[in-house]
CSV table of C-alpha atoms in Angstrom, one decimal:
chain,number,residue,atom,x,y,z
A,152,UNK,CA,-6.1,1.4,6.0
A,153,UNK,CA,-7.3,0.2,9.2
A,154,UNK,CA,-5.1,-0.4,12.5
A,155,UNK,CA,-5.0,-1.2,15.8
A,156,UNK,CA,-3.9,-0.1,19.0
A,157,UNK,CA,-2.9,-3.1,20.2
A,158,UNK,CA,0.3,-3.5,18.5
A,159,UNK,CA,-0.7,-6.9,16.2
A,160,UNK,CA,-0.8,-4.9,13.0
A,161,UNK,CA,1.1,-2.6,11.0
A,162,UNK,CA,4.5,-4.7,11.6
A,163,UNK,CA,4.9,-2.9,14.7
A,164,UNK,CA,3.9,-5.9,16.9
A,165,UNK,CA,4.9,-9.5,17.4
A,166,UNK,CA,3.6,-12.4,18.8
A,167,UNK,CA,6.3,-14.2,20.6
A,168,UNK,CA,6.3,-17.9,20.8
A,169,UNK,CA,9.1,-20.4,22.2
A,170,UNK,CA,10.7,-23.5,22.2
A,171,UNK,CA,13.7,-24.9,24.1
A,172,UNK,CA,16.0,-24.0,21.5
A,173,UNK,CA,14.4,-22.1,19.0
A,174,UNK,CA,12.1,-18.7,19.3
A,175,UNK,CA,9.5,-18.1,16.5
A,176,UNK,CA,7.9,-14.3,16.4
A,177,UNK,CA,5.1,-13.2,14.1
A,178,UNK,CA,4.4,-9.6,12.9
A,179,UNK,CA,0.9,-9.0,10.5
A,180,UNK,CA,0.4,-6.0,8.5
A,181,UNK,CA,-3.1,-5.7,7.3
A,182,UNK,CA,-3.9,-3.8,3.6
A,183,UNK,CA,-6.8,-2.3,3.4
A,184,UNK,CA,-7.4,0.8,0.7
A,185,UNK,CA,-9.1,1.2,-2.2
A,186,UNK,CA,-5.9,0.7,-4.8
A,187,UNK,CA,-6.1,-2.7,-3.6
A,188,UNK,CA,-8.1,-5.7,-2.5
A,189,UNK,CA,-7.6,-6.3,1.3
A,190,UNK,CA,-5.3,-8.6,2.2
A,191,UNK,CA,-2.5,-9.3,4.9
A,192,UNK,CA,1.0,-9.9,5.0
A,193,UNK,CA,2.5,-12.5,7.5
A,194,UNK,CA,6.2,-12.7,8.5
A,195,UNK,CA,7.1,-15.5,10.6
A,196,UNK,CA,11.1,-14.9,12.2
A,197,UNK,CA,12.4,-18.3,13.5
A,198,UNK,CA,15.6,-18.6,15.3
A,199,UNK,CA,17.5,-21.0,16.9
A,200,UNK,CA,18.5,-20.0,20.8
A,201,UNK,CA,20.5,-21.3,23.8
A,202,UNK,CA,23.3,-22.8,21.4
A,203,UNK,CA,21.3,-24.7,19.1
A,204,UNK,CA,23.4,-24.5,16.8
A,205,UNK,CA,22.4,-27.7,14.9
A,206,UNK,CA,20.4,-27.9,11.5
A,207,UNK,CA,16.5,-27.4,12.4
A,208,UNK,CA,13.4,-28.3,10.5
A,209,UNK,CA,11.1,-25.4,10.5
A,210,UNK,CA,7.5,-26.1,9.1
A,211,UNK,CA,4.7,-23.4,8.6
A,212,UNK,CA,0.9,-25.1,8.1
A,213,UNK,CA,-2.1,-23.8,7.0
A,214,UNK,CA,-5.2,-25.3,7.9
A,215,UNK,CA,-8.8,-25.5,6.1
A,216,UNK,CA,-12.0,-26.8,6.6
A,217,UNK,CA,-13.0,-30.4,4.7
A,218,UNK,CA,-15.0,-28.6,1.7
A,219,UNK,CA,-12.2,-26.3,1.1
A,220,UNK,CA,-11.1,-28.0,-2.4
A,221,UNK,CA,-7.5,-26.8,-2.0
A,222,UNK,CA,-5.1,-26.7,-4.9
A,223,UNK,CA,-1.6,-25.1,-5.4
A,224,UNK,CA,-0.1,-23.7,-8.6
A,225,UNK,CA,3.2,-25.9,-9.2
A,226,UNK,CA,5.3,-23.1,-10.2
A,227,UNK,CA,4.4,-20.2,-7.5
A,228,UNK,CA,3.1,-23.0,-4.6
A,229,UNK,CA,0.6,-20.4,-4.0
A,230,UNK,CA,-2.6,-22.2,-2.4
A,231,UNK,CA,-6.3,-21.6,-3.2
A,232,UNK,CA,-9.5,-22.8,-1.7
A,233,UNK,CA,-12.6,-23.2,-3.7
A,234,UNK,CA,-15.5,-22.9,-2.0
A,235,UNK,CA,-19.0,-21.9,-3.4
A,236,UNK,CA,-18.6,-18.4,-2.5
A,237,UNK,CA,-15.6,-16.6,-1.0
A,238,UNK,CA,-12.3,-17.9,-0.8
A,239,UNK,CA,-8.6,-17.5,0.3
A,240,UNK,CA,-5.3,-17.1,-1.6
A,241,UNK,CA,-2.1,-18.5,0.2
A,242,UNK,CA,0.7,-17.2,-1.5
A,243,UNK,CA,4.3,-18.1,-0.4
A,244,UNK,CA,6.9,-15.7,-0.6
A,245,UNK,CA,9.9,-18.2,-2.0
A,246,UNK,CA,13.5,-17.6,-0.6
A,247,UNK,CA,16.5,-17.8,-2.7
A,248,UNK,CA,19.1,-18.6,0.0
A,249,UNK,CA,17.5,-21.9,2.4
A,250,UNK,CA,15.5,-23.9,-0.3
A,251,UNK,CA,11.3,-23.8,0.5
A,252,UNK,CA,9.9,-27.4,-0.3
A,253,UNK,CA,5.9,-27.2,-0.4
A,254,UNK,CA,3.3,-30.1,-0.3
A,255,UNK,CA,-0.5,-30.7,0.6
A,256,UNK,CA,-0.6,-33.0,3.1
A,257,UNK,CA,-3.6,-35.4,4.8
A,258,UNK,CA,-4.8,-34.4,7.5
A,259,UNK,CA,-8.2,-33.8,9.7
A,260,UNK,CA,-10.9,-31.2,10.5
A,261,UNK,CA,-12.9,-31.5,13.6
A,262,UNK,CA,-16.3,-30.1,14.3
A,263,UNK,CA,-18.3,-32.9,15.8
A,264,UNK,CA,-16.3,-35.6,14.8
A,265,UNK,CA,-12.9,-36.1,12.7
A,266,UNK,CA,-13.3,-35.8,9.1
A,267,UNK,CA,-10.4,-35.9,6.5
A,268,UNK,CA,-9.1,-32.5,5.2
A,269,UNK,CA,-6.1,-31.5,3.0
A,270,UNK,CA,-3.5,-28.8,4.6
A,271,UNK,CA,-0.2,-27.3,3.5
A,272,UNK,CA,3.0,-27.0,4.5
A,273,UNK,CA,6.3,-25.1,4.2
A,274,UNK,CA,9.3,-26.5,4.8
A,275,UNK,CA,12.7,-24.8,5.6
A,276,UNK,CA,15.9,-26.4,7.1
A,277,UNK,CA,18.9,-24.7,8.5
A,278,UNK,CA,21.1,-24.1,11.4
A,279,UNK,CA,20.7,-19.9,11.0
A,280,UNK,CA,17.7,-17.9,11.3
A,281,UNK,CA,14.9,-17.4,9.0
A,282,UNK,CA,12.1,-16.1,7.8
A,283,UNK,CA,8.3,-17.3,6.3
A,284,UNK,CA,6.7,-14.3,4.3
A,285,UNK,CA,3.2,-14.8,3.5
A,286,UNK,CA,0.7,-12.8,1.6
A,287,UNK,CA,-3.1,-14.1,2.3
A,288,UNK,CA,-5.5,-13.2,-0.2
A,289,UNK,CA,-9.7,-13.2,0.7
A,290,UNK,CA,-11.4,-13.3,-2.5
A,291,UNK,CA,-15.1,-12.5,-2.9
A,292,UNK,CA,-17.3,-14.4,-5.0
A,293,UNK,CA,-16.4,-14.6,-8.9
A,294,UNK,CA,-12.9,-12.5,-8.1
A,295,UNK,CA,-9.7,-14.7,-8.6
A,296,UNK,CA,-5.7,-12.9,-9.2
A,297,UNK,CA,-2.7,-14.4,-10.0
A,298,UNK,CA,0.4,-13.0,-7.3
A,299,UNK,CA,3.8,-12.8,-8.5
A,300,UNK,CA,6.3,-12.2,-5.7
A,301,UNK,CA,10.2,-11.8,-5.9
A,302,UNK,CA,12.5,-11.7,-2.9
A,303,UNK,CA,14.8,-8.2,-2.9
A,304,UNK,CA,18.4,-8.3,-2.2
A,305,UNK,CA,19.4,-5.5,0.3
A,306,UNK,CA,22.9,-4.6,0.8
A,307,UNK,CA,24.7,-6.2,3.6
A,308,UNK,CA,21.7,-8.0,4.8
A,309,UNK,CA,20.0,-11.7,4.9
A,310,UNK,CA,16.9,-12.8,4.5
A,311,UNK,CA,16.9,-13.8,8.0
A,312,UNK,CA,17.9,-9.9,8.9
A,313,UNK,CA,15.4,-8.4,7.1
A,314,UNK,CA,11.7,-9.5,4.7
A,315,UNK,CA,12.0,-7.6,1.5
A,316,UNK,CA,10.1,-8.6,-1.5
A,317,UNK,CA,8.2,-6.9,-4.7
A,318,UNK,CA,4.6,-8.2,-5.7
A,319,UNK,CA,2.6,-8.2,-8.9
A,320,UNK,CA,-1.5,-8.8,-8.6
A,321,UNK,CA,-3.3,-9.0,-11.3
A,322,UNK,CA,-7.2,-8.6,-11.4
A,323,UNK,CA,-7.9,-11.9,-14.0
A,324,UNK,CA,-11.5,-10.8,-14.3
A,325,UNK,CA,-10.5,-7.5,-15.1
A,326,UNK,CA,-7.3,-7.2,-16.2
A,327,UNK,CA,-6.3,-4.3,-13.4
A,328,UNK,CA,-2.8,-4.6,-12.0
A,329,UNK,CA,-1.5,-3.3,-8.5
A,330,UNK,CA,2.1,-3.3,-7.9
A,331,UNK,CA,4.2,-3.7,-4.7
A,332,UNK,CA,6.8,-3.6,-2.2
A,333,UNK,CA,7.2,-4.7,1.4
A,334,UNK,CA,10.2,-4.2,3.6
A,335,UNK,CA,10.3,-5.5,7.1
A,336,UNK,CA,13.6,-5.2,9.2
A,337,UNK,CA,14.4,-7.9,11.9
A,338,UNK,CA,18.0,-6.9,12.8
A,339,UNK,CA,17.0,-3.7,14.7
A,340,UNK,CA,21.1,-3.0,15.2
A,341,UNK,CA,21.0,-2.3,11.2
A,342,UNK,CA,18.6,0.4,11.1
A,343,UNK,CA,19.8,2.9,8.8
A,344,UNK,CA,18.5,4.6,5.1
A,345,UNK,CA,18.7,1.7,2.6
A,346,UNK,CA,17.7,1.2,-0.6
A,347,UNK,CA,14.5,-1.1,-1.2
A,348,UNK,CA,13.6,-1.7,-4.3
A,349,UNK,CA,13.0,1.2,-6.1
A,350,UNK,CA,12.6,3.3,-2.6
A,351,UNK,CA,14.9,4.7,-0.5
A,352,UNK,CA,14.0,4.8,3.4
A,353,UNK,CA,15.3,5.0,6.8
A,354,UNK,CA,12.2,2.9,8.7
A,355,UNK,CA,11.8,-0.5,10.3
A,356,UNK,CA,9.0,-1.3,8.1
A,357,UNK,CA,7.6,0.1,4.8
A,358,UNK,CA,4.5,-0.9,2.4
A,359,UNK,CA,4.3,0.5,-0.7
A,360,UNK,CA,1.9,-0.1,-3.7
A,361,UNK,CA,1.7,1.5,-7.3
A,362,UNK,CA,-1.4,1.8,-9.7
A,363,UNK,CA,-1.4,3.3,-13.3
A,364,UNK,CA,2.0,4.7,-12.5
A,365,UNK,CA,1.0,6.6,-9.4
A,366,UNK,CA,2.4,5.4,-6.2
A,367,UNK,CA,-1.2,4.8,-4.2
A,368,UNK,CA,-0.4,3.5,-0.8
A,369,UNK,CA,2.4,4.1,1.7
A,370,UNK,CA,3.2,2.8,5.1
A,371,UNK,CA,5.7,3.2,7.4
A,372,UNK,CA,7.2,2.4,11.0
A,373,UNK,CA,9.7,3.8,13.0
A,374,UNK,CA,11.1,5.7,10.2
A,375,UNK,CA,10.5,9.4,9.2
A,376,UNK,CA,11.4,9.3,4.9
A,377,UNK,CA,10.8,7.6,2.1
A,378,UNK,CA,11.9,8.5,-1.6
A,379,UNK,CA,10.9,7.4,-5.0
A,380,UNK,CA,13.8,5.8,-7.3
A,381,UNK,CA,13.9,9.4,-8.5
A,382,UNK,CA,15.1,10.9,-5.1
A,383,UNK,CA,11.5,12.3,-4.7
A,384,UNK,CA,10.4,12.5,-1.1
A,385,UNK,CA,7.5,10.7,-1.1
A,386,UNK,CA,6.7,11.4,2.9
A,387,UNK,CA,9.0,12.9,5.2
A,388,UNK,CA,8.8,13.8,8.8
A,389,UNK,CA,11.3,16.3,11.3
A,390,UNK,CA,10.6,13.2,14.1
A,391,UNK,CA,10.2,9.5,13.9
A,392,UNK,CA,6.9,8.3,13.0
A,393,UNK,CA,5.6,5.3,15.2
A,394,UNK,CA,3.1,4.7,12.2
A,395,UNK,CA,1.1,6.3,9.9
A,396,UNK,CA,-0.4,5.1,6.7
A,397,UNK,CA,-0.9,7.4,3.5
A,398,UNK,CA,-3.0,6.5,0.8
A,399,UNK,CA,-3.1,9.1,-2.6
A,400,UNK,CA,-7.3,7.8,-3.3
A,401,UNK,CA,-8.3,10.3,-6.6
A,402,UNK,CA,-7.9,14.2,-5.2
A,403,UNK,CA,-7.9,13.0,-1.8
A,404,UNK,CA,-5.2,12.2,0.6
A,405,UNK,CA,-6.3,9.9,3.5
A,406,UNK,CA,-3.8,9.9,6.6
A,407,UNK,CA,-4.1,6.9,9.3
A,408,UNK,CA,-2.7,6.7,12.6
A,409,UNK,CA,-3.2,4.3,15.3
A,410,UNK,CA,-2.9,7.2,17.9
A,411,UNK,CA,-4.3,10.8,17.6
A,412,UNK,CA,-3.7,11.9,21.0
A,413,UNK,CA,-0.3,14.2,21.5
A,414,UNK,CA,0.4,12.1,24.8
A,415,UNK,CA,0.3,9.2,22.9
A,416,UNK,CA,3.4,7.2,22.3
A,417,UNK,CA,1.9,7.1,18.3
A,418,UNK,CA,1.4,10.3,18.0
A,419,UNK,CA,2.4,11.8,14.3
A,420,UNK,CA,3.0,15.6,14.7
A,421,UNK,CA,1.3,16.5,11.4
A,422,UNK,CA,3.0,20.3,11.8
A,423,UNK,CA,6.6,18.1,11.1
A,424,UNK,CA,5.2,16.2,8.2
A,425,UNK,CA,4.8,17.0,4.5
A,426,UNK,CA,3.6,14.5,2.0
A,427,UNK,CA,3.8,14.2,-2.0
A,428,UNK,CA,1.0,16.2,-3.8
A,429,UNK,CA,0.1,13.4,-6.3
A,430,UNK,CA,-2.9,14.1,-7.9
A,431,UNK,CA,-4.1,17.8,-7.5
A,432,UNK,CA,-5.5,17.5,-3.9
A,433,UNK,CA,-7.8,18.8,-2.9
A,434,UNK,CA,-9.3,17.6,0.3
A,435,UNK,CA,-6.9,16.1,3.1
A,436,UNK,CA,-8.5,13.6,6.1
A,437,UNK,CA,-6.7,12.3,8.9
A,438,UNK,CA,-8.2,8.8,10.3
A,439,UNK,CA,-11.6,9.7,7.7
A,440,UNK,CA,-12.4,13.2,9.1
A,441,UNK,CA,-11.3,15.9,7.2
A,442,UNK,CA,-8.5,18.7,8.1
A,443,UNK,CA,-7.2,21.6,6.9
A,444,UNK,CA,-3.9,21.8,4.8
A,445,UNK,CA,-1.9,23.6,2.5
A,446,UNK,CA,-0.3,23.2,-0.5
A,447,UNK,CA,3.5,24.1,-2.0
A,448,UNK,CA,6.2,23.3,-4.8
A,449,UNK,CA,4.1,20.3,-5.3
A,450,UNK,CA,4.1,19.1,-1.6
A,451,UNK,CA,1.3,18.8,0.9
A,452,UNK,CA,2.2,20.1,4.3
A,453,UNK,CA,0.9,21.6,7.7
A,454,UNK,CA,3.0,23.6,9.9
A,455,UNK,CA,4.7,26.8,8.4
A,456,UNK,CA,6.1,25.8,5.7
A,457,UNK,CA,6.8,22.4,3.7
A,458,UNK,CA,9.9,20.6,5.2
A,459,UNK,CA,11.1,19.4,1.7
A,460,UNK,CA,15.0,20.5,1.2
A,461,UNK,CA,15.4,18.7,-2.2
A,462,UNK,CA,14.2,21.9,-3.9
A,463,UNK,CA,10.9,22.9,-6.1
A,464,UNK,CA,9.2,19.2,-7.1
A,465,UNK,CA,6.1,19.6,-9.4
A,466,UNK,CA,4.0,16.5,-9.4
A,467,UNK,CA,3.8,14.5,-13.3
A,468,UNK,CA,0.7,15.3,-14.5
A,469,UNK,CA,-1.7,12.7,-15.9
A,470,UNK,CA,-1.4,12.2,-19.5
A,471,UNK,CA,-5.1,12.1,-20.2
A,472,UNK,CA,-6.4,15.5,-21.7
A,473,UNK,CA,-9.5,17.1,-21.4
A,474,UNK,CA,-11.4,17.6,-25.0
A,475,UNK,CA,-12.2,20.9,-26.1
A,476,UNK,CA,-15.6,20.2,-28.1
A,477,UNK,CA,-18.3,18.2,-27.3
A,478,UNK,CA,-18.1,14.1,-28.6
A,479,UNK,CA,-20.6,13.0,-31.4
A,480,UNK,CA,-22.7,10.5,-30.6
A,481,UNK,CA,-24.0,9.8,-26.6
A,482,UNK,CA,-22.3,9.6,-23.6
A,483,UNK,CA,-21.7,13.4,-23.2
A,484,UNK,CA,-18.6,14.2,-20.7
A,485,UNK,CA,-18.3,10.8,-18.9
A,486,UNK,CA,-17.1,9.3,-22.0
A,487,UNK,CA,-19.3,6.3,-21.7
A,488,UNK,CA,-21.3,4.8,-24.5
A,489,UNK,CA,-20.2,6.7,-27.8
A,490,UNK,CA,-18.2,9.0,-30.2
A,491,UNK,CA,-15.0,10.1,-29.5
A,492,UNK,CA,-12.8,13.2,-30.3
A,493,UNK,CA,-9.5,12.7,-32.8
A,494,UNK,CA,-6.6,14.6,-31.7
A,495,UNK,CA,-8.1,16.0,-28.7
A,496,UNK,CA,-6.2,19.4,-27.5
A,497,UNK,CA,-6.2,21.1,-24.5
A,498,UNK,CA,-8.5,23.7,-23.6
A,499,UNK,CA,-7.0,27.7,-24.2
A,500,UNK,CA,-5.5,28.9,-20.3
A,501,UNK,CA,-8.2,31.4,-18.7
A,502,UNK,CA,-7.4,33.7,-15.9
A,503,UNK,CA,-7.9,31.6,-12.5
A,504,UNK,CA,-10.2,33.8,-10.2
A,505,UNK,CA,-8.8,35.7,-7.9
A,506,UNK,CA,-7.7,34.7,-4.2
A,507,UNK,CA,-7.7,36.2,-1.3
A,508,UNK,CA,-5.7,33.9,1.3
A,509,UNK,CA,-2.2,33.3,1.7
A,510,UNK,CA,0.1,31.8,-1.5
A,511,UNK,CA,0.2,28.1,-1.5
A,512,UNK,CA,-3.6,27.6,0.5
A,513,UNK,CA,-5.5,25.2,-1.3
A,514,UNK,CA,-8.6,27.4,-1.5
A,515,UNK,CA,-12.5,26.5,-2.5
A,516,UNK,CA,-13.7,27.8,-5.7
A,517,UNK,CA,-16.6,29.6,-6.2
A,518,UNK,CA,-18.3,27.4,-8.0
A,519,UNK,CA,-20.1,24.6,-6.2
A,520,UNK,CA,-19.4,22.3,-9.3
A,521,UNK,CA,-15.6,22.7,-8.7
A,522,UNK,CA,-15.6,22.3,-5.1
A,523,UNK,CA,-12.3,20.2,-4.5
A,524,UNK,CA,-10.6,20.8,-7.4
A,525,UNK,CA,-6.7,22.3,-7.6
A,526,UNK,CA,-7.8,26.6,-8.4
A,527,UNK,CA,-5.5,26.5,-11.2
A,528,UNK,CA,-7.4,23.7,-13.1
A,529,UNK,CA,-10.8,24.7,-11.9
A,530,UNK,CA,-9.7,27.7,-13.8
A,531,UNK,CA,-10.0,26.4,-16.8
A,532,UNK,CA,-12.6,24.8,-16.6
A,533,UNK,CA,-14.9,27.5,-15.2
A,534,UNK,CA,-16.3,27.7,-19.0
A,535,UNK,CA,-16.2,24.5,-20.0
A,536,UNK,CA,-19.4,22.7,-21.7
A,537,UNK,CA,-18.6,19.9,-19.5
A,538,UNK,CA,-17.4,21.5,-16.5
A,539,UNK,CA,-19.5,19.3,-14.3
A,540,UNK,CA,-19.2,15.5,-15.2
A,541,UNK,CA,-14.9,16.5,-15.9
A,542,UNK,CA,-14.8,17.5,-12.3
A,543,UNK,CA,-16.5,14.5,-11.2
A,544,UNK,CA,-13.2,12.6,-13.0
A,545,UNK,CA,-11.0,14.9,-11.7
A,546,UNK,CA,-12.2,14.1,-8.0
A,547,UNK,CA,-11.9,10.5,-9.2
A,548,UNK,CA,-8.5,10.8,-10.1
A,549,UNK,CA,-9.8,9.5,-13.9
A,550,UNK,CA,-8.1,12.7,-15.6
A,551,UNK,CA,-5.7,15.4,-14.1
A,552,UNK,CA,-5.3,17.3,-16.7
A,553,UNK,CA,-1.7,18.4,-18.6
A,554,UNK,CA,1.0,21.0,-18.1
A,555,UNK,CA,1.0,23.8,-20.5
């Protein structure tokens, strides 16, 4: 995940534009991880001011070059170019209270002279505040997913008073599909700890997206929690975080701020902040370089002591198990290319070697082959035939082995 200082991304910032008798601000939060393709979400907050209190006609356009082929999906109104190469997904997050009506429109593109080009439009009309919520999708050459967004209904709020909507994208080439959540709260007086979805949270603004039933990203703005439907702290802070992106990638957890400096008005006091321990981690970076953490009761933390009050939270373990005997046929321990193993079981517990350092500090293994993975599985497989290509899975979050 990739921010700015400058305020125009992460939801934090708006661009403020304004009218006689309406405002219109516009906050961008920009995805970039590897759980999904890179993308950005657009909310557009239009209100009518100075006692316009009449019915207004609010229209959001998006422009494209001549050759830009557009077409839009009758049922989602979601809008794709089709160029030679790479190409762009609109897709409309639809409203349920002030009806969207959708269209491609004539219009013109100018480079040295005007030249017909199609456009699209979104239409709202109404006397109250409202929203626009758009997700806008690059696509590389051959790639192509189908979105699926639905608006969330939050307790005691509108649409106008806060964004909230779920997302489905599905890889078509592939068949790979990345769940999704976004939450973004215009009515600052309503700040509280809500419900979203299937997350609880106290900030302005949260992202959240799921993969293979592991939660893989998580953003958040002036907040400092946010819990799983289960009541699992996912993150949780002692102060209010400006921003900070987390993003669970394999066995390695990848902290972003957009300010590292403690006189910095961003400034996220890692010492007050414990994070989920998803996926047996082993290595911890803050803004891509790499710091030291420790590890407790399933929670990644770095002051004293992990700040978690909900009690002893062991992370689910992966369902995939790690075969005992060697597979017939080729592809060795990467599982490519070959036999397989019926009923595989789950290799007999061997004594972890011995440590040295403090209960709870994720420590390095002897072994160079298990460097970065959790002692009490590099344990195990300290024996193993296929020691070496398992812990390259493990560090790719491919396996994670099973509880006893």
């Amino acid at each position: 995940m990739k921010y700015k200082d400058d305020g125009n991304v992460l939801g934090g910032g708006v661009k403020e534009y304004s009218a006689a008798d309406n405002a219109h601000n516009r906050s961008m939060l920009f995805i970039k991880s590897e759980s999904v393709p890179s993308f950005y979400i657009v909310t557009d907050y239009v209100a009518p001011v100075n006692g316009n209190s009449q019915e207004n006609k609010y229209s959001q356009a998006w422009h494209f070059t001549n050759d830009a082929g557009i077409t839009m999906d009758p049922s989602t109104k979601t809008v794709k170019t089709h160029y030679n190469d790479v190409n762009l997904a609109v897709v409309p997050v639809m409203g349920e209270e002030i009806e969207t009506e959708a269209s491609l429109a004539d219009g013109w593109y100018h480079t040295t002279a005007n030249v017909p080009a199609k456009y699209v439009t979104y239409v709202k009309k109404a006397s109250q505040p409202t929203t626009f919520n758009t997700m806008l999708l690059p696509m590389n050459t051959g790639e192509d997913y189908d979105v699926q967004t639905a608006m969330l209904k939050l307790d005691g709020l509108s649409e106008a008073d806060a964004s909230a909507f779920t997302f489905s994208m599905r890889d078509t080439q592939h068949g790979k599909n990345v769940n999704g959540t976004y939450y973004n709260l215009h009515d600052t007086a309503a700040k509280q700890s809500r419900q979203v979805g299937d997350y609880t949270t106290d900030a302005r603004m949260l992202y959240m997206d799921q993969k293979d039933g592991y939660e893989t990203t998580a953003i958040l703005a002036d907040g400092t929690s946010v819990q799983d439907k289960n009541g699992r702290y996912l993150v949780k802070s002692k102060e209010n975080i400006t921003h900070l992106g987390v993003e669970w990638r394999g066995t390695g957890l990848y902290l972003s701020t957009s300010q590292t400096d403690p006189d910095g008005a961003e400034y996220v006091d890692l010492s007050q902040l414990t994070v989920l321990n998803q996926r047996n981690t082993a290595r911890v970076y803050l803004n891509e370089k790499q710091i030291d953490h420790q590890s407790k009761n399933g929670y990644i933390y770095f002051g004293d002591e992990p700040i978690i009050d909900d009690g002893e939270v062991v992370p689910t373990p992966s369902a995939t198990p790690v075969p005992t005997k060697r597979p017939s046929g080729h592809g060795g321990g990467g599982g490519g290319g070959g036999g397989s193993v019926p009923n595989p079981t789950i290799p007999a517990k061997t004594e972890t070697p011995s440590q040295t350092s403090e209960p709870g500090v994720t420590q390095k293994p002897a072994d160079p082959e298990l460097e970065g993975i959790n002692p009490a599985f590099a344990g195990e497989l300290k024996d193993h035939w296929g020691k070496k290509e398992i812990a390259s899975l493990v560090r790719d979050g491919v396996v994670n082995g099973v509880s006893d």
